[in-house]
JSON list of C-alpha atoms in Angstrom, two decimals:
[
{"chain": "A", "resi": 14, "resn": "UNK", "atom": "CA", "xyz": [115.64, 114.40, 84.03]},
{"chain": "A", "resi": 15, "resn": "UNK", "atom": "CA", "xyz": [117.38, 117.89, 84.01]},
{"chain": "A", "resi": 16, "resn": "UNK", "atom": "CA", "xyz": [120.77, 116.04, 83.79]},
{"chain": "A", "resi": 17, "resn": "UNK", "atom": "CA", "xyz": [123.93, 117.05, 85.40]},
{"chain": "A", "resi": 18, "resn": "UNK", "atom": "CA", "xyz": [123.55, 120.94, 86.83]},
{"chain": "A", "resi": 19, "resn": "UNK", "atom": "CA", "xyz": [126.49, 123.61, 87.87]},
{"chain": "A", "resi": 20, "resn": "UNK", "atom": "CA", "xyz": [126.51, 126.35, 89.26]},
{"chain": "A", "resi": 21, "resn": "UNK", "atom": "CA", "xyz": [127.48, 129.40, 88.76]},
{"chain": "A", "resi": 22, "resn": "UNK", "atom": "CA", "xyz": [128.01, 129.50, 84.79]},
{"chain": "A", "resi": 23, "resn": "UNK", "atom": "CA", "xyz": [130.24, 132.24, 85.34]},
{"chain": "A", "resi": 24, "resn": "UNK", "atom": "CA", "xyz": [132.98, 133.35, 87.95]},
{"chain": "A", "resi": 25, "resn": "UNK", "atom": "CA", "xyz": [135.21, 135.72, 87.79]},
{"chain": "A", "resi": 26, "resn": "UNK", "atom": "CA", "xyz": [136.70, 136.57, 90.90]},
{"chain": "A", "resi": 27, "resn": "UNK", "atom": "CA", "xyz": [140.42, 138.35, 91.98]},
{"chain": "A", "resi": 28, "resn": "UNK", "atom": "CA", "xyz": [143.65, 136.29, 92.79]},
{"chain": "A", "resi": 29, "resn": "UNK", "atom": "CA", "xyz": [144.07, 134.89, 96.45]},
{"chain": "A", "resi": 30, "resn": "UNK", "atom": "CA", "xyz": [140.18, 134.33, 96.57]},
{"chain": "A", "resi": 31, "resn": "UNK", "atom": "CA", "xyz": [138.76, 130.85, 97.45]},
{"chain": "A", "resi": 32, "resn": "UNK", "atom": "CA", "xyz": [136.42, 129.41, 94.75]},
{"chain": "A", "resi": 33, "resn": "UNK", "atom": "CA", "xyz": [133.53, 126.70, 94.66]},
{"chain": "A", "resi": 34, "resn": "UNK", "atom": "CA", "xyz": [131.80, 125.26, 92.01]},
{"chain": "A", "resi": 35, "resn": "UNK", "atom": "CA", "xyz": [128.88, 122.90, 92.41]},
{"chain": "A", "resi": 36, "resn": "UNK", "atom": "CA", "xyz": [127.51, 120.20, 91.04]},
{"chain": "A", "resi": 37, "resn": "UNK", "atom": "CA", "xyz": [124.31, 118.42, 91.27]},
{"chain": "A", "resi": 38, "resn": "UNK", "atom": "CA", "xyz": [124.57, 114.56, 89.51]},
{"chain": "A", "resi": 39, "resn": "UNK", "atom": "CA", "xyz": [121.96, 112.82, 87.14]},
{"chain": "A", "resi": 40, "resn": "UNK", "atom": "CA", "xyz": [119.93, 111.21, 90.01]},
{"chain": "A", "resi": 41, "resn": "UNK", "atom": "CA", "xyz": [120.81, 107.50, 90.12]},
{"chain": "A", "resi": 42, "resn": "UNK", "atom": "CA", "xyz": [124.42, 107.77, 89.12]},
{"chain": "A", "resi": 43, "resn": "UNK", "atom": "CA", "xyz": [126.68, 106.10, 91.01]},
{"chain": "A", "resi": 44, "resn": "UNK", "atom": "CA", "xyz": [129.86, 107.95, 89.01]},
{"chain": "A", "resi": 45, "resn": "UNK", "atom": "CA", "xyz": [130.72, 111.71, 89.33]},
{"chain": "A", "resi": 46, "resn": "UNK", "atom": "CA", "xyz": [133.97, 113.13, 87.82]},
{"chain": "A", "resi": 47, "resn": "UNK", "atom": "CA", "xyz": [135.12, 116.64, 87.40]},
{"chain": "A", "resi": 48, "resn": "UNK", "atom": "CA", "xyz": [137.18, 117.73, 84.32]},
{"chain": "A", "resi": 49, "resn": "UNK", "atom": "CA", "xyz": [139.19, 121.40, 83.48]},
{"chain": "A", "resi": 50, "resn": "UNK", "atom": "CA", "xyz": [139.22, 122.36, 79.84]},
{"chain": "A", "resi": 51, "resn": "UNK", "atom": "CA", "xyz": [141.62, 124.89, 78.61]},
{"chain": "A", "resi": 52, "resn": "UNK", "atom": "CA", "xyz": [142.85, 125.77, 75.19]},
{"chain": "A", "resi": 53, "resn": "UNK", "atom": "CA", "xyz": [146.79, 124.57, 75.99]},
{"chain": "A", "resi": 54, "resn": "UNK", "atom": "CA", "xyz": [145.85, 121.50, 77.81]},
{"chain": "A", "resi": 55, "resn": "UNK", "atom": "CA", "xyz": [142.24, 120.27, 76.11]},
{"chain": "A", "resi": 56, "resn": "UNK", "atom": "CA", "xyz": [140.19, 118.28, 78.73]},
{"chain": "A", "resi": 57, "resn": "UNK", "atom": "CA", "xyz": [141.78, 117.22, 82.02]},
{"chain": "A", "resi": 58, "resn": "UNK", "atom": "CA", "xyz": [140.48, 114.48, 84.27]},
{"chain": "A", "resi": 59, "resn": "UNK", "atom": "CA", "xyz": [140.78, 116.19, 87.85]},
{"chain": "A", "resi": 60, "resn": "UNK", "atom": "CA", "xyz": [138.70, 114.30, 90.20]},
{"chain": "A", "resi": 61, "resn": "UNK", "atom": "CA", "xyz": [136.50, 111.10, 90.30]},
{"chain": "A", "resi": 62, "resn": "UNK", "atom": "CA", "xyz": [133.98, 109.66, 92.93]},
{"chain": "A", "resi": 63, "resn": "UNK", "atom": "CA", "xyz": [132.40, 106.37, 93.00]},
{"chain": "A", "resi": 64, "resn": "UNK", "atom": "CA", "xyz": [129.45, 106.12, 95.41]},
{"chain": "A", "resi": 65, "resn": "UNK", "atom": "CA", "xyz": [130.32, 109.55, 96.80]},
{"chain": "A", "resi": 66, "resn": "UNK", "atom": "CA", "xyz": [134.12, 108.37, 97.66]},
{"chain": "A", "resi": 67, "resn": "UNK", "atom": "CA", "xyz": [136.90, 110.01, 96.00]},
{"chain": "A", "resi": 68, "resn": "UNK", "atom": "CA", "xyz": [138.80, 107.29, 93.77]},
{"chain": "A", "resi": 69, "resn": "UNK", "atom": "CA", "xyz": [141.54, 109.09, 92.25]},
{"chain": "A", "resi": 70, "resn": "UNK", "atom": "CA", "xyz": [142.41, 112.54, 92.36]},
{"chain": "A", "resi": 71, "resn": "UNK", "atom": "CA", "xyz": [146.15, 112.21, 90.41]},
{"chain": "A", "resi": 72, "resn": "UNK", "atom": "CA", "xyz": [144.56, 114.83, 88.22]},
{"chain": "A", "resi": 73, "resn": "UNK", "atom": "CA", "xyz": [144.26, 117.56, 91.04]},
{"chain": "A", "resi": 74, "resn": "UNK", "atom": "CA", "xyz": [147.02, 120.20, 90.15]},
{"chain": "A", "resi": 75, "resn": "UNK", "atom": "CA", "xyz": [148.30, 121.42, 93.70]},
{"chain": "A", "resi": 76, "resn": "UNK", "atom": "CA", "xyz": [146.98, 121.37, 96.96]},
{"chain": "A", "resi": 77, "resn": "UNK", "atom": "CA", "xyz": [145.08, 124.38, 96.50]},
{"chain": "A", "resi": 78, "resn": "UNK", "atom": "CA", "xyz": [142.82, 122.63, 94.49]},
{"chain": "A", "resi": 79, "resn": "UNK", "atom": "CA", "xyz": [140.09, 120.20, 96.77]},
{"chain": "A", "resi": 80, "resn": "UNK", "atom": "CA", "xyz": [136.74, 118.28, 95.82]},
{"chain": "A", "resi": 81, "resn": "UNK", "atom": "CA", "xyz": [133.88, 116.48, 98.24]},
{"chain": "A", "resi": 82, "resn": "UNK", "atom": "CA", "xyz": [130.95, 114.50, 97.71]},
{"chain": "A", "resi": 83, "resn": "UNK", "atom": "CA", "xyz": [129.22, 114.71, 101.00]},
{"chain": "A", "resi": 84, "resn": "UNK", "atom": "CA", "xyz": [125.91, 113.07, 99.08]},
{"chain": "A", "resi": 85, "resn": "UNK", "atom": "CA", "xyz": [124.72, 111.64, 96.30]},
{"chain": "A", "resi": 86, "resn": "UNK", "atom": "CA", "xyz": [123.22, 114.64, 95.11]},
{"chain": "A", "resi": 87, "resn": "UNK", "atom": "CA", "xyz": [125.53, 117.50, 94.93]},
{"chain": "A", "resi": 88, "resn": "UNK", "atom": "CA", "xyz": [129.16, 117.73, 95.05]},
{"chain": "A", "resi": 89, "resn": "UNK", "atom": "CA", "xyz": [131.59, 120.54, 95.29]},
{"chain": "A", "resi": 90, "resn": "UNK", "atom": "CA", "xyz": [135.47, 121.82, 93.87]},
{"chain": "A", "resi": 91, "resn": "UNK", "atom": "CA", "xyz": [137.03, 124.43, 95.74]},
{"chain": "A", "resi": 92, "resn": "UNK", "atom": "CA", "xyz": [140.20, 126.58, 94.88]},
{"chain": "A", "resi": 93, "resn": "UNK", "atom": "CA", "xyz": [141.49, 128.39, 97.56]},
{"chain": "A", "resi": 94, "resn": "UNK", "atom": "CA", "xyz": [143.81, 130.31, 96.87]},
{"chain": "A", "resi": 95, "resn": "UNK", "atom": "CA", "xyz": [142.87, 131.20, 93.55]},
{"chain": "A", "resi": 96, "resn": "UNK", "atom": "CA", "xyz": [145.56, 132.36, 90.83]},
{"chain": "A", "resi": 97, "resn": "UNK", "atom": "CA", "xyz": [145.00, 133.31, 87.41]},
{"chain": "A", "resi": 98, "resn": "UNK", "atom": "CA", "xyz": [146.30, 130.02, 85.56]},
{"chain": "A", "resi": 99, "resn": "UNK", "atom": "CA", "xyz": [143.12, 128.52, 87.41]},
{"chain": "A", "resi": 100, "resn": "UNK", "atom": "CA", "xyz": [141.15, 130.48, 84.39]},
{"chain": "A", "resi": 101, "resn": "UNK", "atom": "CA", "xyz": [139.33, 127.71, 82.59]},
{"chain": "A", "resi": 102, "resn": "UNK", "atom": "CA", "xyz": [136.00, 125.94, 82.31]},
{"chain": "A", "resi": 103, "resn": "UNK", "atom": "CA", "xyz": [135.62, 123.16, 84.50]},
{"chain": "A", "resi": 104, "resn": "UNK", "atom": "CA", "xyz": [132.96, 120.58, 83.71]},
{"chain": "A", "resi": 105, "resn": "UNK", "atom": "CA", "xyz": [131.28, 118.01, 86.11]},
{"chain": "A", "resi": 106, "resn": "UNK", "atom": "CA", "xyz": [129.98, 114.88, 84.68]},
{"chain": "A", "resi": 107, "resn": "UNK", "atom": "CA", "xyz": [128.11, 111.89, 86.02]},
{"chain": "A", "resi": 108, "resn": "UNK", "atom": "CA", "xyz": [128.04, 108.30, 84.70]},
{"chain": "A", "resi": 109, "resn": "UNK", "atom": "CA", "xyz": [126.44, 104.95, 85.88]},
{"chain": "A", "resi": 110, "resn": "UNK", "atom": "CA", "xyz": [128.55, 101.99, 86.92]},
{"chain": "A", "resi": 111, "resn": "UNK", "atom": "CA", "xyz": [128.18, 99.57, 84.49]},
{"chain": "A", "resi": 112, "resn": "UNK", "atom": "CA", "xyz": [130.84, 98.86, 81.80]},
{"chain": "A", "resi": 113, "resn": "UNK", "atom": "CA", "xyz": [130.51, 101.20, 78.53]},
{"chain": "A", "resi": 114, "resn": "UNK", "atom": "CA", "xyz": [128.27, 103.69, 80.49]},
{"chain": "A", "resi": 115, "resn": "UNK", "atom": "CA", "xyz": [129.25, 107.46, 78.81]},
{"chain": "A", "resi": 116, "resn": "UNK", "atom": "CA", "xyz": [129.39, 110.28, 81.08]},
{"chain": "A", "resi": 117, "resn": "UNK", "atom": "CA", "xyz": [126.69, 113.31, 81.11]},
{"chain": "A", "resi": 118, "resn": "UNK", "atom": "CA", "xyz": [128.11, 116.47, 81.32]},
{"chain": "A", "resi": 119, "resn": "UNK", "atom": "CA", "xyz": [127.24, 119.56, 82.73]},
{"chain": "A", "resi": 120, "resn": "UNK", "atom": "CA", "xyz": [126.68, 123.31, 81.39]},
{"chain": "A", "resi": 121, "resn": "UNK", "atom": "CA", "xyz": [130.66, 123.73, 82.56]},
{"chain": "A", "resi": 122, "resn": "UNK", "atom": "CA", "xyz": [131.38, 126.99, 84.80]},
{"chain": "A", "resi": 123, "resn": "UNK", "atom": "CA", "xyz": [133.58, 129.24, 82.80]},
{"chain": "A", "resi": 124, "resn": "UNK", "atom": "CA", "xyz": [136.32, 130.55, 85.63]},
{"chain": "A", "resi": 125, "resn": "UNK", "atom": "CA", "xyz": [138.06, 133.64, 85.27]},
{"chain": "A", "resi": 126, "resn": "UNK", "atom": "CA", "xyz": [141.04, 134.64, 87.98]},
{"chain": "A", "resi": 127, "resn": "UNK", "atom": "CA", "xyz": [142.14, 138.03, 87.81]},
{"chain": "B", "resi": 27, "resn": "UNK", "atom": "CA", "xyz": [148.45, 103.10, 79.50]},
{"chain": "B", "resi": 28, "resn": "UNK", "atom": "CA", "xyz": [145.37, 104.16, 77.54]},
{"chain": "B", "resi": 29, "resn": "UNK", "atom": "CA", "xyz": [145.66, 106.97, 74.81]},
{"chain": "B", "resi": 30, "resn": "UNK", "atom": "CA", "xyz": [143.53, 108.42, 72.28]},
{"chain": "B", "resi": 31, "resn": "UNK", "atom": "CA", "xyz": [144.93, 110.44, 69.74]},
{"chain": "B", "resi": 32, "resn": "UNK", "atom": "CA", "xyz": [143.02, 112.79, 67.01]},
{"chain": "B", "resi": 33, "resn": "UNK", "atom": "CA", "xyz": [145.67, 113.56, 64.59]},
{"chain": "B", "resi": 34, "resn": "UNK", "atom": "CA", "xyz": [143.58, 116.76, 63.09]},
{"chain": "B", "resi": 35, "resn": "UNK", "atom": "CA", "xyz": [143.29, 119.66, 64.79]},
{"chain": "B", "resi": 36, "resn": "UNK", "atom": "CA", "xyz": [141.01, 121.13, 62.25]},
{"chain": "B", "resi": 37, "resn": "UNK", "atom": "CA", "xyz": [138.88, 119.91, 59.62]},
{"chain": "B", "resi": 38, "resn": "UNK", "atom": "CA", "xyz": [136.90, 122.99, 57.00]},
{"chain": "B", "resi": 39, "resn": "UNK", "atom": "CA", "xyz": [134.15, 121.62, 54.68]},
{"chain": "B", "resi": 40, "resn": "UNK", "atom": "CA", "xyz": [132.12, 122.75, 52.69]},
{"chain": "B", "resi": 41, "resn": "UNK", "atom": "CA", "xyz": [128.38, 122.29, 53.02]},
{"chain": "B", "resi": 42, "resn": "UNK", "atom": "CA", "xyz": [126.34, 119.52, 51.94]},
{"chain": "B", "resi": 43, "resn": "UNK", "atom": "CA", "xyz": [130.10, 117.98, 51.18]},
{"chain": "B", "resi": 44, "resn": "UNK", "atom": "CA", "xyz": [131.42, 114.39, 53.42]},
{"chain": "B", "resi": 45, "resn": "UNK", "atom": "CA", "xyz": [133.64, 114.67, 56.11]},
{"chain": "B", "resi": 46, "resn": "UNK", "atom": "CA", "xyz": [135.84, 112.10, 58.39]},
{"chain": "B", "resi": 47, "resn": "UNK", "atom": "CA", "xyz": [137.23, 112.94, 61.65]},
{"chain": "B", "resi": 48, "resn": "UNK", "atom": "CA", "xyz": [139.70, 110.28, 62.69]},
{"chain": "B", "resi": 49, "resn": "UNK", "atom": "CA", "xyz": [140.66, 108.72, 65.75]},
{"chain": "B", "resi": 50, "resn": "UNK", "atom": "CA", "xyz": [143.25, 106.40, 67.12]},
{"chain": "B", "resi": 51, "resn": "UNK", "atom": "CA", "xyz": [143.19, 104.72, 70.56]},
{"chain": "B", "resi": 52, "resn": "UNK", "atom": "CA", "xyz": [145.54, 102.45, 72.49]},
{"chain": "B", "resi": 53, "resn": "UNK", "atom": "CA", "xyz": [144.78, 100.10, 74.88]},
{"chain": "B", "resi": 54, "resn": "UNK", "atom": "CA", "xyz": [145.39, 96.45, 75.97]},
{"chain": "B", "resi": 55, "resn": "UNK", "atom": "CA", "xyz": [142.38, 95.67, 77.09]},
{"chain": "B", "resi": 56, "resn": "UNK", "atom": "CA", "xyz": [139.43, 96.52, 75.43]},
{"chain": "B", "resi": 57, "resn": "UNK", "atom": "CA", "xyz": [137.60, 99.64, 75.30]},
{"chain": "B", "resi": 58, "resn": "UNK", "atom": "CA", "xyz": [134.80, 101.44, 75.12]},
{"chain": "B", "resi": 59, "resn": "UNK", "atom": "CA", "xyz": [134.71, 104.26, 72.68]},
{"chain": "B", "resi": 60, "resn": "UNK", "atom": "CA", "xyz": [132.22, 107.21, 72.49]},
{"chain": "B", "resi": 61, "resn": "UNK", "atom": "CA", "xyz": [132.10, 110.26, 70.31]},
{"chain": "B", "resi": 62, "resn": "UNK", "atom": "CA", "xyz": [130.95, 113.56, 71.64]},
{"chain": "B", "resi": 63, "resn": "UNK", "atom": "CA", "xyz": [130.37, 117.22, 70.19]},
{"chain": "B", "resi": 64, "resn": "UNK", "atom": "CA", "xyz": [130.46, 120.63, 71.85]},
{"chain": "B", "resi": 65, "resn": "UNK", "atom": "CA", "xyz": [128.95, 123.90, 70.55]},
{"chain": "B", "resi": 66, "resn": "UNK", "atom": "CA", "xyz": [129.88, 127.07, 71.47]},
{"chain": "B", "resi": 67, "resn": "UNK", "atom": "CA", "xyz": [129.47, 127.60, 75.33]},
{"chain": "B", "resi": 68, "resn": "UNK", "atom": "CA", "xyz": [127.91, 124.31, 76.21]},
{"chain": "B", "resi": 69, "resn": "UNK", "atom": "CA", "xyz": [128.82, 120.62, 77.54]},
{"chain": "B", "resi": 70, "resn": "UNK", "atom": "CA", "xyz": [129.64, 117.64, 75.76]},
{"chain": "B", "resi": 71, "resn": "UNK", "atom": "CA", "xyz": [127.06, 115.91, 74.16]},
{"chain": "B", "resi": 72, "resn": "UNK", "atom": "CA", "xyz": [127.42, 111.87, 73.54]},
{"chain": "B", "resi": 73, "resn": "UNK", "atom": "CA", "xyz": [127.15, 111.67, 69.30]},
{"chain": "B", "resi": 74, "resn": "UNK", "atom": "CA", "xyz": [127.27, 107.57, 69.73]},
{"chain": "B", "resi": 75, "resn": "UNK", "atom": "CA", "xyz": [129.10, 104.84, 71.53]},
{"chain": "B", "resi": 76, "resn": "UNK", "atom": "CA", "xyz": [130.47, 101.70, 70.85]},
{"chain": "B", "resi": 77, "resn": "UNK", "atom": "CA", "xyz": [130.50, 98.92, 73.37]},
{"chain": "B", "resi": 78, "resn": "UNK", "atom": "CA", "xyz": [130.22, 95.85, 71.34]},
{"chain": "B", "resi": 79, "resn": "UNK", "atom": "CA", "xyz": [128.63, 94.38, 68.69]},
{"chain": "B", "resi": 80, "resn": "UNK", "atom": "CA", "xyz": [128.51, 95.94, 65.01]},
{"chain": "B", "resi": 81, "resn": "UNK", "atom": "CA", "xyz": [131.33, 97.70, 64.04]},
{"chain": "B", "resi": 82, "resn": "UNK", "atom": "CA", "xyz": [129.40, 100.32, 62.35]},
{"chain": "B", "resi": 83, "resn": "UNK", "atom": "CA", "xyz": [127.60, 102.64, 64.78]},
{"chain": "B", "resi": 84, "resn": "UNK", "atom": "CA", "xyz": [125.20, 104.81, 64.21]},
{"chain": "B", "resi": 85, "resn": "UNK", "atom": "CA", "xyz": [124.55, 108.36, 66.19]},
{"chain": "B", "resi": 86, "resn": "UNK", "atom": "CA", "xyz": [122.60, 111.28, 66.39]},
{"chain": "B", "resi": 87, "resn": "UNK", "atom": "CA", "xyz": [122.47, 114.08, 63.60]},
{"chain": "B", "resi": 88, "resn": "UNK", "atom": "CA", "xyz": [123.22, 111.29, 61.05]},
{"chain": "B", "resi": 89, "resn": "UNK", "atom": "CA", "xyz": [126.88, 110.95, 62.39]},
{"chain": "B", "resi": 90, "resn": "UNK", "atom": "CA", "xyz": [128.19, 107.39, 62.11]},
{"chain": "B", "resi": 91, "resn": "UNK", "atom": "CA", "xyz": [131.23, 105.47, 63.42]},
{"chain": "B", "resi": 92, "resn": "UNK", "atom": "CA", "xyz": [133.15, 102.35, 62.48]},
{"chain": "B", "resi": 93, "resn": "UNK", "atom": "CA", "xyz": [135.11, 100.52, 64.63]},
{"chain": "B", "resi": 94, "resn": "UNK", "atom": "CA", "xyz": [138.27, 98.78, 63.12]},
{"chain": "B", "resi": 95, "resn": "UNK", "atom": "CA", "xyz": [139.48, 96.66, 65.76]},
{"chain": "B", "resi": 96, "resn": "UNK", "atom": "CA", "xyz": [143.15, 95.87, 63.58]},
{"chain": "B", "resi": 97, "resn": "UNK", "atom": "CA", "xyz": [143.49, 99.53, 63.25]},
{"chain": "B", "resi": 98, "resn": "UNK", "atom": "CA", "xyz": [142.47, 100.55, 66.82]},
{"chain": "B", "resi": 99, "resn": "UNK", "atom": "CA", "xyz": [140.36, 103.13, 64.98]},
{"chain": "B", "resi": 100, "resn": "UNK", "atom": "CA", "xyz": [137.14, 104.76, 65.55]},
{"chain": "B", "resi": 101, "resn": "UNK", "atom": "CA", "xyz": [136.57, 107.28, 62.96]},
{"chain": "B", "resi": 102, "resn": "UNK", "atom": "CA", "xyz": [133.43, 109.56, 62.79]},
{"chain": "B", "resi": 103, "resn": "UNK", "atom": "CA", "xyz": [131.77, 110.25, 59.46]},
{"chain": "B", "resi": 104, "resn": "UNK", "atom": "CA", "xyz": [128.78, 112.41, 58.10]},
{"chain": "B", "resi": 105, "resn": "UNK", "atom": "CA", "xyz": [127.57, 112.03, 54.62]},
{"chain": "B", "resi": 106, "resn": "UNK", "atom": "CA", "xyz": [127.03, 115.61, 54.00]},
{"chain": "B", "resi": 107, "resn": "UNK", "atom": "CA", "xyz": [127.54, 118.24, 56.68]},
{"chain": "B", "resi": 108, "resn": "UNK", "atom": "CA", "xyz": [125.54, 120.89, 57.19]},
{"chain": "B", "resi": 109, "resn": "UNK", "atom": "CA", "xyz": [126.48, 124.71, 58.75]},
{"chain": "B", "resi": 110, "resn": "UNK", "atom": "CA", "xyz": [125.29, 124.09, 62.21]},
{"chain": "B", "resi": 111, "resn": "UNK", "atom": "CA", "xyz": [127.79, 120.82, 62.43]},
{"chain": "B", "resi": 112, "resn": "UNK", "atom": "CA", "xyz": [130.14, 123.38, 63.01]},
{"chain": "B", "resi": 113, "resn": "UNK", "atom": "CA", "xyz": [131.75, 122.35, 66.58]},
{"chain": "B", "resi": 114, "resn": "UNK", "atom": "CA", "xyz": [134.57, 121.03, 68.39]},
{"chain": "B", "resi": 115, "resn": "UNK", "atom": "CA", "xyz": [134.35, 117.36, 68.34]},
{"chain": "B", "resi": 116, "resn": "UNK", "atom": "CA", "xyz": [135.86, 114.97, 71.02]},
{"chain": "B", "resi": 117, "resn": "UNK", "atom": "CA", "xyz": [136.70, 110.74, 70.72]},
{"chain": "B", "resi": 118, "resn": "UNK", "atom": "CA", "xyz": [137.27, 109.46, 74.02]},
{"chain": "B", "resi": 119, "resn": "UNK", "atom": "CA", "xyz": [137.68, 106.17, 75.65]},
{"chain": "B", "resi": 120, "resn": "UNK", "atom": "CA", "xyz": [136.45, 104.09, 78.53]},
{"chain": "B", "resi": 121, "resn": "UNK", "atom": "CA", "xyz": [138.13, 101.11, 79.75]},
{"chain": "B", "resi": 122, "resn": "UNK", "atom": "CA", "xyz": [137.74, 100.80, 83.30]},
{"chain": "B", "resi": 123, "resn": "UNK", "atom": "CA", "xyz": [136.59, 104.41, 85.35]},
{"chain": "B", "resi": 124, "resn": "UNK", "atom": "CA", "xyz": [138.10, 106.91, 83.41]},
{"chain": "B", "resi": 125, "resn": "UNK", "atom": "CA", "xyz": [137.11, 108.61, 80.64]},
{"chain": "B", "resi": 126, "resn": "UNK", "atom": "CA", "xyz": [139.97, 110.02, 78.39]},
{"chain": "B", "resi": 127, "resn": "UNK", "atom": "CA", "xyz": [139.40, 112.44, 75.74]},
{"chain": "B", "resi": 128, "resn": "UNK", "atom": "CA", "xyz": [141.78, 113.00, 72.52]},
{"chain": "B", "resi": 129, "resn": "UNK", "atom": "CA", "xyz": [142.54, 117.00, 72.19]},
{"chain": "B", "resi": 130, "resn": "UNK", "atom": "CA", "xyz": [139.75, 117.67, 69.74]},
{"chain": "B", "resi": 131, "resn": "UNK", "atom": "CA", "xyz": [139.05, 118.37, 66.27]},
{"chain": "B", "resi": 132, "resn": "UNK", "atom": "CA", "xyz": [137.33, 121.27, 64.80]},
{"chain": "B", "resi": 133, "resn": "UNK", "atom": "CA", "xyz": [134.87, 121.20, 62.85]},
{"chain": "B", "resi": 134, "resn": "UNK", "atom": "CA", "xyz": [134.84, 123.95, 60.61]},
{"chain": "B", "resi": 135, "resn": "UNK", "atom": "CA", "xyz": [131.77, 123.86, 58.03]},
{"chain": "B", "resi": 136, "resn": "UNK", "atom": "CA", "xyz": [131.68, 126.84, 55.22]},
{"chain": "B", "resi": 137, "resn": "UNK", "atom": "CA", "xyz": [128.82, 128.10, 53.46]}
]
């Protein structure tokens, strides 16, 4: 399996822009969840799906931020508008159901708001 | 709520000497605790997991874990670390959905 893939690695784009990263799941995972790591605030839970439906998104900062599943096999994160304080790496990870199952993360896509 | 706290923010060894990274967790129900490293510019890799059964667990690149259920600790431990153990290390805990992370601890391993 080529486990959990994002795309791009790398963004940097300019303030006001709209930004999505993607996400393709380990196939057969019924769990996705996408995290934001930055230096001040470590790893943040933003978003998680079960079976492609969004289950709690209490960790989405503001309204600008918004995340879909419209399959099993790829999901996305947009941020539109963009501002700098966005700059991070933001991770997507995918997990079975079952009890104790650990999450598989992605490469991460390092974002960088100008 | 559920918490997991890494009191050290860094830990520097010397090669070839032991090292602990410790880890706390609270929860009232029970848990399931995992361990995972990340290098330079890459994801989180699972080290090992504990789910039930022996307290002592046993991971990848001879990395171990014990689970002390009085404590609510799950420390990680290498015998003797080598230079390319040098990462940021991450406990985390499951208990339901989520996975929550502790902030980290550094690994910092000197020639």
């Amino acid at each position: 399996d080529a486990g959990v893939i994002q795309s791009p690695r790398h963004e940097v784009t300019e303030m006001g822009q709209e930004v999505t990263l993607r996400c393709k799941p380990i196939s057969g995972h019924d769990y996705l969840f996408w995290y934001r790591q930055t230096m001040m605030r470590g790893l943040e839970l933003l978003i998680y799906f079960n079976n492609n439906v969004p289950i709690d998104d209490s960790g989405m900062p503001e309204d600008r931020f918004s995340a879909k599943m419209p399959n099993a096999s790829f999901s996305t994160l947009k941020i539109q508008p963009s501002e700098p304080r966005d700059s991070a790496v933001y991770f997507c990870a995918s997990s079975f159901r079952r009890e104790g199952s650990p999450l598989h993360f992605g490469n991460g896509t390092r974002l960088t708001v100008t | 709520a559920q918490s997991v706290t890494q009191l050290d923010s860094q830990v520097p060894v010397f090669e070839e000497a032991p090292v602990e990274l410790r880890c706390n967790y609270s929860s009232s129900v029970s848990v399931y605790l995992f361990w995972y490293v990340q290098y330079p510019n890459q994801g989180l890799q699972l080290l090992l997991k504990y789910l039930s059964g022996s307290t002592l667990v046993k991971g990848i690149n001879g990395f171990e874990a014990e689970f002390n259920k009085s404590q609510t600790s799950f420390h990680l431990r290498k015998p003797s670390v080598h230079i390319s153990d040098t990462a940021e290390y991450f406990c985390a805990a499951r208990n339901t959905d989520k996975l929550i992370f502790g902030t980290g601890t550094r690994l910092q391993v000197f020639p």
